[in-house]
Coordinates of C-alpha atoms in Angstrom, one line a residue:
X1 CA 6.7 20.6 -0.7
X2 CA 7.2 23.9 -2.4
X3 CA 6.3 27.0 0.0
X4 CA 3.2 28.5 -1.5
X5 CA 0.1 28.8 0.6
X6 CA -3.0 27.0 -0.1
X7 CA -5.6 29.3 -1.2
X8 CA -3.4 30.4 -3.9
X9 CA -2.0 26.9 -5.1
X10 CA -6.2 26.6 -4.9
X11 CA -6.6 29.4 -7.2
X12 CA -3.4 29.6 -9.6
X13 CA -3.9 25.7 -10.4
X14 CA -7.8 26.4 -11.4
X15 CA -6.4 29.0 -13.2
X16 CA -4.1 27.3 -15.4
X17 CA -6.5 24.6 -15.9
X18 CA -9.0 26.4 -17.4
X19 CA -6.2 27.9 -19.8
X20 CA -5.9 24.6 -20.7
X21 CA -9.8 23.9 -21.3
X22 CA -10.2 27.4 -23.2
X23 CA -7.3 25.7 -26.0
X24 CA -9.5 22.7 -25.9
X25 CA -13.4 24.5 -26.7
X26 CA -10.9 26.7 -29.5
X27 CA -9.9 23.9 -31.3
X28 CA -13.6 21.9 -31.1
X29 CA -15.2 25.3 -32.2
X30 CA -12.6 25.8 -34.7
X31 CA -12.1 22.5 -36.6
X32 CA -13.4 21.1 -39.3
X33 CA -13.5 17.8 -39.3
X34 CA -16.1 15.5 -36.7
X35 CA -13.4 13.6 -35.1
X36 CA -12.4 16.9 -33.2
X37 CA -15.1 19.2 -33.8
X38 CA -17.2 16.4 -32.3
X39 CA -16.1 13.6 -30.9
X40 CA -13.3 15.7 -29.0
X41 CA -10.2 13.9 -30.1
X42 CA -7.8 16.2 -29.4
X43 CA -5.8 17.7 -25.9
X44 CA -4.0 20.7 -24.7
X45 CA -1.9 21.2 -21.7
X46 CA 1.1 22.9 -20.7
X47 CA 5.1 21.3 -20.3
X48 CA 7.9 21.5 -17.9
X49 CA 10.6 24.1 -19.4
X50 CA 13.4 21.4 -19.7
X51 CA 12.0 18.0 -18.4
X52 CA 8.5 18.4 -21.1
X53 CA 6.7 16.7 -17.9
X54 CA 3.4 17.3 -17.5
X55 CA 2.1 20.1 -15.5
X56 CA -1.3 20.8 -16.3
X57 CA -4.1 19.5 -19.1
X58 CA -7.5 20.3 -19.6
X59 CA -10.2 18.3 -18.4
X60 CA -12.3 17.8 -21.8
X61 CA -8.9 16.6 -23.8
X62 CA -8.2 12.6 -24.1
X63 CA -6.6 11.2 -21.1
X64 CA -4.1 9.2 -23.0
X65 CA -2.7 12.3 -24.4
X66 CA -1.3 13.6 -21.1
X67 CA 1.5 11.5 -20.9
X68 CA 2.4 10.9 -24.8
X69 CA 2.5 14.3 -25.1
X70 CA 5.0 14.8 -22.6
X71 CA 7.3 12.6 -24.7
X72 CA 6.3 14.9 -27.7
X73 CA 7.8 18.2 -25.9
X74 CA 10.5 16.1 -25.1
X75 CA 11.5 14.9 -28.5
X76 CA 11.3 19.1 -29.6
X77 CA 13.6 19.6 -26.5
X78 CA 16.3 16.9 -27.3
X79 CA 16.1 18.1 -31.2
X80 CA 16.2 21.6 -31.1
X81 CA 17.6 21.9 -27.7
X82 CA 19.0 26.0 -27.0
X83 CA 18.3 26.9 -30.9
X84 CA 14.3 27.5 -29.4
X85 CA 13.7 31.0 -30.2
X86 CA 10.1 33.1 -28.7
X87 CA 7.5 32.9 -31.8
X88 CA 8.9 29.0 -32.6
X89 CA 5.9 26.2 -33.4
X90 CA 7.0 22.8 -33.9
X91 CA 4.7 20.1 -35.3
X92 CA 5.0 16.4 -36.3
X93 CA 3.1 13.1 -36.1
X94 CA 5.8 10.5 -35.7
X95 CA 3.9 8.3 -33.4
X96 CA 7.3 6.3 -32.5
X97 CA 8.9 9.7 -30.4
X98 CA 5.4 11.2 -30.0
X99 CA 3.1 8.5 -29.2
X100 CA -0.3 7.2 -30.4
X101 CA -0.7 6.6 -34.0
X102 CA -0.1 8.7 -37.4
X103 CA -3.3 10.4 -37.5
X104 CA -2.8 12.5 -34.1
X105 CA -0.8 15.7 -35.2
X106 CA 1.3 17.1 -32.6
X107 CA 1.7 21.7 -32.1
X108 CA 4.4 22.3 -29.7
X109 CA 5.2 26.1 -28.6
X110 CA 7.3 27.6 -26.0
X111 CA 6.4 30.0 -23.8
X112 CA 8.7 33.1 -23.3
X113 CA 8.5 35.3 -20.0
X114 CA 11.3 38.5 -19.7
X115 CA 13.5 36.7 -22.4
X116 CA 13.5 33.2 -20.7
X117 CA 12.0 29.5 -21.5
X118 CA 9.0 29.6 -18.7
X119 CA 7.0 26.3 -20.3
X120 CA 5.8 24.4 -22.8
X121 CA 2.2 24.8 -24.7
X122 CA 1.4 21.7 -26.8
X123 CA -2.0 21.1 -28.5
X124 CA -2.7 17.5 -30.6
X125 CA -5.8 16.7 -32.7
X126 CA -6.5 13.9 -34.7
X127 CA -6.6 14.7 -38.4
X128 CA -9.4 13.5 -40.5
X129 CA -6.9 12.0 -43.1
X130 CA -2.8 12.1 -43.9
X131 CA -2.3 9.8 -46.2
X132 CA -1.3 6.3 -46.7
X133 CA -3.1 3.4 -48.0
X134 CA -6.6 3.4 -46.6
X135 CA -8.6 6.8 -46.3
X136 CA -9.2 7.6 -42.5
X137 CA -5.2 5.8 -41.7
X138 CA -6.5 3.2 -39.6
X139 CA -5.2 0.6 -42.2
X140 CA -5.6 -3.4 -40.9
X141 CA -3.3 -4.9 -43.7
X142 CA -0.6 -2.3 -42.7
X143 CA 3.1 -4.0 -41.9
X144 CA 5.1 -0.9 -41.6
X145 CA 4.3 3.1 -41.0
X146 CA 4.8 4.2 -44.5
X147 CA 1.3 2.1 -45.4
X148 CA -0.3 4.1 -42.5
X149 CA 0.3 7.4 -43.5
X150 CA 2.4 10.2 -44.2
X151 CA 5.6 10.6 -41.6
X152 CA 6.5 13.9 -40.5
X153 CA 9.7 14.4 -38.1
X154 CA 9.7 17.1 -35.6
X155 CA 10.1 20.0 -37.7
X156 CA 9.7 24.1 -37.4
X157 CA 6.1 25.2 -38.4
X158 CA 7.3 28.5 -37.4
X159 CA 10.5 30.6 -36.8
X160 CA 10.1 33.3 -34.2
X161 CA 7.0 34.0 -35.4
X162 CA 7.1 33.7 -39.3
X163 CA 5.5 30.8 -40.4
X164 CA 6.6 28.3 -43.3
X165 CA 4.2 28.1 -46.0
X166 CA 6.5 25.8 -47.2
X167 CA 5.5 22.7 -44.2
X168 CA 1.8 23.6 -44.8
X169 CA 2.3 22.9 -48.5
X170 CA 3.9 19.5 -47.9
X171 CA 0.7 18.6 -45.2
X172 CA -1.9 19.8 -47.7
X173 CA -0.2 17.8 -50.4
X174 CA -0.3 14.5 -48.5
X175 CA -4.0 14.4 -47.5
X176 CA -7.1 13.4 -49.3
X177 CA -8.8 16.0 -47.3
X178 CA -6.7 19.5 -47.6
X179 CA -9.3 22.3 -46.6
X180 CA -10.3 19.5 -43.3
X181 CA -6.3 19.5 -42.5
X182 CA -6.3 23.5 -43.1
X183 CA -9.0 24.0 -40.8
X184 CA -8.0 21.8 -37.8
X185 CA -4.4 23.1 -38.3
X186 CA -5.4 26.8 -37.9
X187 CA -7.8 25.6 -34.9
X188 CA -4.5 24.3 -33.4
X189 CA -2.4 27.6 -34.4
X190 CA -5.2 29.7 -32.9
X191 CA -5.5 27.6 -29.4
X192 CA -1.9 27.8 -28.9
X193 CA -2.0 31.8 -29.4
X194 CA -4.8 32.2 -26.9
X195 CA -2.5 29.9 -24.4
X196 CA 0.3 32.2 -24.7
X197 CA -2.2 35.2 -24.3
X198 CA -3.6 33.7 -21.3
X199 CA -0.1 32.7 -20.0
X200 CA 0.9 36.8 -20.4
X201 CA -2.2 37.3 -18.3
X202 CA -1.4 34.9 -15.4
X203 CA 1.8 35.8 -14.8
X204 CA 0.8 39.2 -14.8
X205 CA -1.3 39.1 -12.1
X206 CA 1.2 37.1 -10.2
X207 CA 4.7 36.6 -11.6
X208 CA 7.0 34.1 -12.8
X209 CA 7.9 33.1 -9.5
X210 CA 4.7 32.6 -7.9
X211 CA 3.7 30.8 -10.9
X212 CA 6.6 28.3 -11.0
X213 CA 6.1 27.5 -7.3
X214 CA 2.2 26.4 -7.7
X215 CA 3.3 24.6 -10.5
X216 CA 6.4 22.7 -8.6
X217 CA 3.7 22.3 -5.8
X218 CA 1.0 20.9 -8.0
X219 CA 3.6 17.6 -8.6
X220 CA 4.7 17.2 -5.6
X221 CA 1.5 17.4 -4.0
X222 CA 0.3 14.6 -6.5
X223 CA 3.0 12.6 -5.5
X224 CA 2.1 12.6 -1.9
X225 CA -1.3 12.1 -2.8
X226 CA -0.2 8.5 -4.9
X227 CA 2.0 7.4 -2.2
X228 CA -0.6 8.0 0.1
X229 CA -2.8 5.9 -1.9
X230 CA -0.6 2.9 -2.6
X231 CA 0.1 2.5 1.7
X232 CA -3.5 2.3 1.9
X233 CA -3.0 -1.0 -0.3
X234 CA -2.1 -4.4 1.2
X235 CA 1.3 -5.3 -0.6
X236 CA 1.3 -8.4 -3.0
X237 CA 2.1 -9.4 -6.3
X238 CA -1.2 -10.0 -8.8
X239 CA -1.1 -11.3 -12.1
X240 CA -3.5 -11.1 -15.3
X241 CA -3.3 -11.4 -19.1
X242 CA -5.6 -10.9 -22.3
X243 CA -5.6 -11.3 -25.6
X244 CA -5.9 -9.2 -29.2
X245 CA -7.6 -11.2 -31.3
X246 CA -4.9 -11.1 -34.1
X247 CA -2.4 -8.5 -35.7
X248 CA -4.4 -8.4 -39.1
X249 CA -2.2 -9.8 -41.0
X250 CA -1.6 -13.3 -39.3
X251 CA -4.4 -15.1 -37.7
X252 CA -2.9 -15.8 -34.3
X253 CA -4.1 -14.2 -30.8
X254 CA -1.3 -12.0 -29.1
X255 CA -1.3 -12.0 -25.4
X256 CA -0.7 -8.9 -23.1
X257 CA 0.2 -9.8 -19.6
X258 CA 0.9 -7.9 -16.6
X259 CA 1.8 -8.6 -13.1
X260 CA 0.9 -5.7 -10.6
X261 CA 3.3 -5.8 -7.4
X262 CA 2.8 -3.0 -4.3
X263 CA 5.4 -2.7 -2.2
X264 CA 4.7 0.3 0.8
X265 CA 4.2 3.7 -1.3
X266 CA 5.5 2.3 -4.3
X267 CA 4.0 -0.4 -7.3
X268 CA 5.6 -1.7 -9.6
X269 CA 3.6 -2.5 -13.7
X270 CA 5.9 -5.4 -15.3
X271 CA 4.3 -6.4 -19.0
X272 CA 7.0 -9.3 -19.6
X273 CA 5.6 -12.3 -21.2
X274 CA 3.3 -9.7 -23.5
X275 CA 3.7 -10.8 -27.2
X276 CA 6.7 -9.6 -28.8
X277 CA 6.6 -7.1 -32.0
X278 CA 4.2 -8.5 -34.7
X279 CA 3.9 -7.7 -38.3
X280 CA 0.5 -5.6 -38.3
X281 CA -1.1 -2.4 -37.0
X282 CA -1.7 -3.3 -33.5
X283 CA 1.7 -2.5 -32.5
X284 CA 2.8 0.5 -29.4
X285 CA 5.8 3.0 -29.2
X286 CA 7.2 2.7 -25.7
X287 CA 5.7 6.3 -25.1
X288 CA 2.4 4.9 -25.5
X289 CA 2.4 2.0 -23.4
X290 CA 3.9 4.3 -20.2
X291 CA 0.6 7.0 -21.2
X292 CA -1.8 4.3 -20.9
X293 CA -0.6 3.1 -17.7
X294 CA -1.4 6.5 -16.6
X295 CA -4.3 6.3 -17.9
X296 CA -5.6 3.5 -15.9
X297 CA -3.6 4.5 -12.7
X298 CA -6.6 7.7 -13.2
X299 CA -9.2 5.6 -13.7
X300 CA -8.1 3.4 -10.4
X301 CA -7.4 6.3 -8.2
X302 CA -9.9 9.5 -9.7
X303 CA -9.3 12.1 -7.0
X304 CA -5.7 12.6 -8.0
X305 CA -4.3 15.3 -10.1
X306 CA -3.6 15.3 -14.1
X307 CA 0.2 15.2 -13.7
X308 CA 3.4 13.9 -14.0
X309 CA 3.8 13.8 -9.8
X310 CA 1.2 10.8 -9.6
X311 CA 3.4 8.8 -11.9
X312 CA 6.9 9.0 -9.3
X313 CA 6.2 6.3 -7.1
X314 CA 5.2 3.9 -9.7
X315 CA 7.5 1.7 -12.3
X316 CA 6.6 0.4 -15.7
X317 CA 8.4 -2.1 -17.1
X318 CA 7.9 -2.5 -20.7
X319 CA 10.3 -5.4 -22.0
X320 CA 12.2 -4.5 -25.2
X321 CA 11.3 -6.3 -29.0
X322 CA 7.7 -6.6 -27.5
X323 CA 4.6 -5.3 -29.1
X324 CA 4.5 -2.2 -26.7
X325 CA 7.9 -1.0 -27.5
X326 CA 7.8 -0.9 -31.0
X327 CA 10.2 0.9 -33.1
X328 CA 10.0 2.9 -36.1
X329 CA 8.9 1.6 -38.9
X330 CA 6.6 -0.8 -37.0
X331 CA 2.8 -0.1 -37.6
X332 CA 1.0 1.3 -35.2
X333 CA -2.2 2.7 -36.2
X334 CA -4.4 0.4 -34.2
X335 CA -2.7 1.3 -30.9
X336 CA -6.0 2.0 -29.6
X337 CA -6.9 -1.8 -29.6
X338 CA -3.5 -2.5 -27.5
X339 CA -3.8 0.5 -25.1
X340 CA -7.9 -1.1 -24.1
X341 CA -6.2 -3.9 -24.4
X342 CA -3.8 -3.0 -21.4
X343 CA -6.0 -0.9 -19.4
X344 CA -8.5 -4.4 -19.0
X345 CA -5.4 -6.4 -17.7
X346 CA -4.5 -3.6 -15.3
X347 CA -8.1 -3.6 -13.8
X348 CA -8.0 -7.6 -13.7
X349 CA -4.8 -7.6 -11.8
X350 CA -6.1 -4.3 -9.6
X351 CA -9.9 -6.2 -8.8
X352 CA -7.7 -9.3 -7.4
X353 CA -6.0 -6.5 -4.8
X354 CA -8.2 -4.0 -4.1
X355 CA -11.7 -4.7 -6.2
X356 CA -13.7 -2.1 -5.4
X357 CA -10.8 0.3 -6.9
X358 CA -12.1 -1.0 -10.5
X359 CA -15.1 -1.8 -12.8
X360 CA -15.3 -4.3 -14.8
X361 CA -13.6 -4.9 -18.6
X362 CA -15.2 -2.5 -20.7
X363 CA -15.9 -3.2 -24.7
X364 CA -12.5 -3.3 -25.4
X365 CA -12.6 -1.6 -28.8
X366 CA -13.4 1.6 -30.6
X367 CA -14.2 0.0 -33.7
X368 CA -12.5 2.6 -36.3
X369 CA -14.6 1.9 -39.0
X370 CA -13.3 4.1 -42.3
X371 CA -16.2 4.3 -45.3
X372 CA -14.6 5.9 -48.4
X373 CA -16.0 6.7 -52.2
X374 CA -17.1 9.2 -54.8
X375 CA -20.5 11.5 -55.0
X376 CA -22.1 11.4 -57.8
X377 CA -20.4 14.8 -59.0
X378 CA -16.7 13.1 -58.7
X379 CA -16.4 14.7 -55.6
X380 CA -14.3 11.9 -53.1
X381 CA -15.6 11.6 -49.1
X382 CA -14.0 9.9 -46.3
X383 CA -16.6 9.2 -43.4
X384 CA -14.2 7.9 -40.9
X385 CA -15.9 7.3 -37.0
X386 CA -15.7 5.1 -34.0
X387 CA -18.6 3.2 -32.4
X388 CA -19.5 2.9 -28.3
X389 CA -20.0 -0.3 -26.8
X390 CA -21.1 -1.1 -23.0
X391 CA -18.9 -0.4 -19.9
X392 CA -18.0 -2.9 -16.8
X393 CA -20.5 -3.4 -13.8
X394 CA -19.2 -1.1 -10.7
X395 CA -19.0 -2.0 -7.1
X396 CA -21.8 0.3 -7.3
X397 CA -23.9 -0.4 -9.9
X398 CA -24.5 -1.6 -13.2
X399 CA -22.4 -0.2 -16.6
X400 CA -23.1 2.4 -18.8
X401 CA -24.9 1.0 -21.9
X402 CA -23.2 2.3 -25.2
X403 CA -20.4 4.5 -23.5
X404 CA -17.3 5.7 -25.3
X405 CA -14.2 4.2 -25.2
X406 CA -12.4 4.3 -21.2
X407 CA -9.2 5.6 -23.1
X408 CA -10.7 8.5 -23.3
X409 CA -13.2 11.7 -22.6
X410 CA -14.2 12.1 -26.7
X411 CA -17.7 11.5 -27.7
X412 CA -19.5 9.2 -30.1
X413 CA -20.3 11.8 -33.2
X414 CA -23.7 12.0 -33.7
X415 CA -25.8 9.9 -36.2
X416 CA -26.9 13.5 -37.5
X417 CA -23.7 14.6 -38.0
X418 CA -22.4 11.9 -40.0
X419 CA -25.2 11.8 -42.4
X420 CA -25.1 15.4 -42.9
X421 CA -21.5 15.3 -43.7
X422 CA -21.9 11.7 -46.2
X423 CA -23.8 10.0 -48.1
X424 CA -24.9 7.6 -45.7
X425 CA -27.8 6.4 -43.8
X426 CA -28.1 4.8 -40.6
X427 CA -30.4 1.4 -40.9
X428 CA -30.0 1.0 -37.2
X429 CA -28.4 2.5 -34.1
X430 CA -29.6 0.8 -31.2
X431 CA -28.8 -0.6 -27.6
X432 CA -27.9 -4.7 -28.7
X433 CA -29.5 -6.8 -26.2
X434 CA -28.2 -9.3 -24.3
X435 CA -24.9 -8.1 -24.8
X436 CA -24.1 -7.0 -21.1
X437 CA -22.3 -9.6 -19.0
X438 CA -23.8 -11.0 -16.2
X439 CA -23.4 -9.9 -12.4
X440 CA -24.7 -9.0 -9.1
X441 CA -24.1 -5.4 -11.1
X442 CA -24.2 -6.0 -15.0
X443 CA -22.3 -4.7 -17.6
X444 CA -23.6 -2.1 -19.9
X445 CA -25.0 -3.0 -23.3
X446 CA -23.4 -3.0 -26.6
X447 CA -25.0 -1.0 -29.5
X448 CA -25.8 -2.3 -33.2
X449 CA -25.3 -0.2 -36.0
X450 CA -26.4 -0.7 -39.5
X451 CA -24.8 1.6 -42.5
X452 CA -26.0 1.7 -45.8
X453 CA -24.2 3.8 -48.9
X454 CA -26.1 5.9 -50.4
X455 CA -24.8 7.9 -53.1
X456 CA -22.4 7.5 -56.2
X457 CA -20.8 4.4 -57.8
X458 CA -20.3 2.6 -54.8
X459 CA -17.9 3.1 -52.0
X460 CA -14.9 0.8 -49.8
X461 CA -15.4 0.0 -46.4
X462 CA -12.4 -0.9 -43.6
X463 CA -12.2 -2.0 -40.5
X464 CA -9.7 -2.1 -37.2
X465 CA -11.5 -3.5 -34.6
X466 CA -11.4 -6.0 -31.7
X467 CA -13.2 -8.3 -29.2
X468 CA -14.4 -10.3 -31.5
X469 CA -12.6 -13.6 -30.5
X470 CA -12.0 -13.0 -26.6
X471 CA -15.3 -11.4 -24.8
X472 CA -14.4 -8.3 -22.2
X473 CA -14.3 -10.2 -18.8
X474 CA -16.1 -9.5 -15.7
X475 CA -14.6 -9.7 -12.7
X476 CA -15.3 -10.3 -8.9
X477 CA -17.0 -13.6 -10.3
X478 CA -18.8 -11.0 -12.6
X479 CA -19.6 -13.4 -16.4
X480 CA -17.5 -11.8 -19.5
X481 CA -19.7 -9.7 -22.2
X482 CA -21.0 -10.5 -26.0
X483 CA -18.7 -10.1 -28.6
X484 CA -18.1 -7.8 -31.3
X485 CA -19.2 -8.8 -34.5
X486 CA -19.0 -7.3 -37.5
X487 CA -20.7 -8.1 -41.2
X488 CA -21.4 -6.4 -44.3
X489 CA -23.8 -6.4 -47.3
X490 CA -23.0 -8.1 -50.9
X491 CA -25.1 -8.9 -53.7
X492 CA -25.1 -12.4 -52.4
X493 CA -26.1 -11.7 -49.2
X494 CA -24.0 -10.7 -45.9
X495 CA -21.0 -11.7 -44.5
X496 CA -17.8 -12.2 -41.6
X497 CA -14.7 -11.1 -41.9
X498 CA -12.1 -13.8 -42.2
X499 CA -10.1 -12.6 -39.0
X500 CA -13.7 -11.5 -37.1
X501 CA -12.7 -7.8 -36.7
X502 CA -10.2 -6.8 -39.1
X503 CA -10.6 -6.4 -42.5
X504 CA -9.9 -4.0 -45.9
X505 CA -11.2 -3.2 -49.0
X506 CA -14.9 -4.2 -48.6
X507 CA -16.5 -3.1 -51.9
X508 CA -20.4 -1.8 -51.2
X509 CA -22.3 -0.7 -54.1
X510 CA -25.0 1.8 -53.7
X511 CA -27.7 0.5 -51.0
X512 CA -25.5 -2.2 -49.8
X513 CA -24.5 -1.7 -45.6
X514 CA -22.0 -2.8 -42.9
X515 CA -23.2 -3.9 -39.8
X516 CA -21.4 -3.2 -36.4
X517 CA -22.8 -5.1 -33.2
X518 CA -20.5 -3.9 -30.5
X519 CA -19.7 -5.9 -27.2
X520 CA -21.3 -5.1 -23.8
X521 CA -19.3 -4.8 -20.5
X522 CA -18.5 -7.0 -18.2
X523 CA -20.3 -8.0 -14.8
X524 CA -19.0 -7.1 -11.8
X525 CA -19.8 -9.8 -8.7
X526 CA -21.8 -13.2 -9.1
X527 CA -24.3 -13.3 -11.3
X528 CA -26.4 -15.0 -8.4
X529 CA -26.3 -11.8 -6.0
X530 CA -28.5 -9.6 -8.7
X531 CA -31.9 -8.5 -7.4
X532 CA -34.7 -10.5 -9.0
X533 CA -36.7 -7.2 -9.5
X534 CA -33.7 -5.2 -11.4
X535 CA -33.8 -9.0 -13.9
X536 CA -36.8 -8.6 -13.9
X537 CA -36.5 -5.0 -15.2
X538 CA -34.2 -5.5 -18.1
X539 CA -36.1 -7.9 -19.6
X540 CA -39.1 -5.9 -18.9
X541 CA -37.5 -3.2 -21.0
X542 CA -36.0 -5.4 -23.8
X543 CA -32.4 -5.3 -22.7
X544 CA -32.6 -8.9 -21.8
X545 CA -34.3 -11.6 -23.1
X546 CA -36.5 -14.1 -21.5
X547 CA -34.7 -17.2 -22.4
X548 CA -30.9 -15.5 -21.2
X549 CA -32.9 -13.8 -18.1
X550 CA -33.4 -17.3 -16.8
X551 CA -30.7 -19.4 -18.3
X552 CA -28.4 -17.0 -16.6
X553 CA -30.1 -15.3 -13.2
X554 CA -32.8 -18.5 -12.8
X555 CA -36.2 -18.5 -12.3
X556 CA -36.8 -15.6 -9.4
X557 CA -37.1 -12.9 -11.8
X558 CA -40.1 -14.4 -13.0
X559 CA -42.0 -13.9 -10.0
X560 CA -41.0 -10.4 -9.7
X561 CA -42.6 -9.9 -12.8
X562 CA -45.8 -11.6 -12.6

């Protein structure tokens, strides 16, 4: 390992994490759109000068960005190579080379010290709207990237410190919400500026050689810790499969399969047998698939640091031609749904090898819902948000009620923020009774959201969700949770989408609403092992109906309740 004393290493690790944390906070406070400002759908980090590997990421950023931003930095290195100069800034949203989807705008900036490239700083944030056929960009009917959003390849936003206004003009012309985009861009530029200043201070205090040695040591130690963790697990091969409802175009389920194999201090994640590339936007690009494997690993081994060293003992096999390795211009806008299913199958496989390492499946969909229209004064508005559900039961206790998706540390935008920003009213925002998967430790409960349009000449809604036909699974004998239910109001009553979880172009008159009933989390352990007092408590609190309690857990809870 790199020779650096442990105290200095700990101090430098904390200093570098703080740099990324401050960059996160700078963008969160400056961003105009609530997906960044409130939900924290963004991330910042430091990346290796020549490989682009993740060195440090902030604690508030989305975990999925740890892996994909490494691919984004590599894309800039590959394209611009030795032409990079101090003060350059690169920008793009091309998901096929930078991962995730086109709503995520990436800014990459080199950091130079004494005339030499020391590392890269990067910022990524989910912009509110970047063109395409659907406001908010989650288009469930997209069959190529061009129907999803404006596609920007890696280009120079700044050349040696001089901003290229032409690039900004192009960006602002390709969004329904130019003021929001301008504010988010300025926030990301501000975060990068802060990162440069903090790196100057850090290297001024410790010197480039010491900081470089610390970065090398952190990667080496992360690798050693990962190998030690794998050595403690049994050797073997375990398989799991789960399904996406459909691709939004053809109403057929799409399998996602994994074989998890451990041999000594190495692990293989083999996704052979997963569905081929599909017509609709549940494909994901190869960088996104690899990054998702990293997110699952971080959940399974939560004490490991967030850098590229963790993945060195792990091989990820993504079959060519599968929906996990889609090439441009395949649509990838619904990547969130697919990576959630990848995490589910990895947890289900690991539960067979080491059940105490994992939790049951969470609700498994962000339910990306966009409602857009024009106010009475003609001003356009776009409300895009995602919605929570139940997390899986754990070896220690019940799953979290109404949590955010396990792919991120993003939060669900508060109802008050959404109602203040858009002409909508939440008729209901509540826990969904009977939605948790039963188990020794039950899953968390999903939620019920009912959203009414208040103003203007009507609106149009678009939903991109999942788990409408395949419930979140339990592990270690636990039961599945309730499935996703979406309905929308029309003059003749309430209706359901033909494809259960995906639909575009839902016309809503003033006073009409949409309703989401989100899944709960799967149960952990057999339902027969649950304490009757806990069942009685759930019934008393209205989380579980008496009939379902008796059907699922027997009559013992009734004696406790009496």
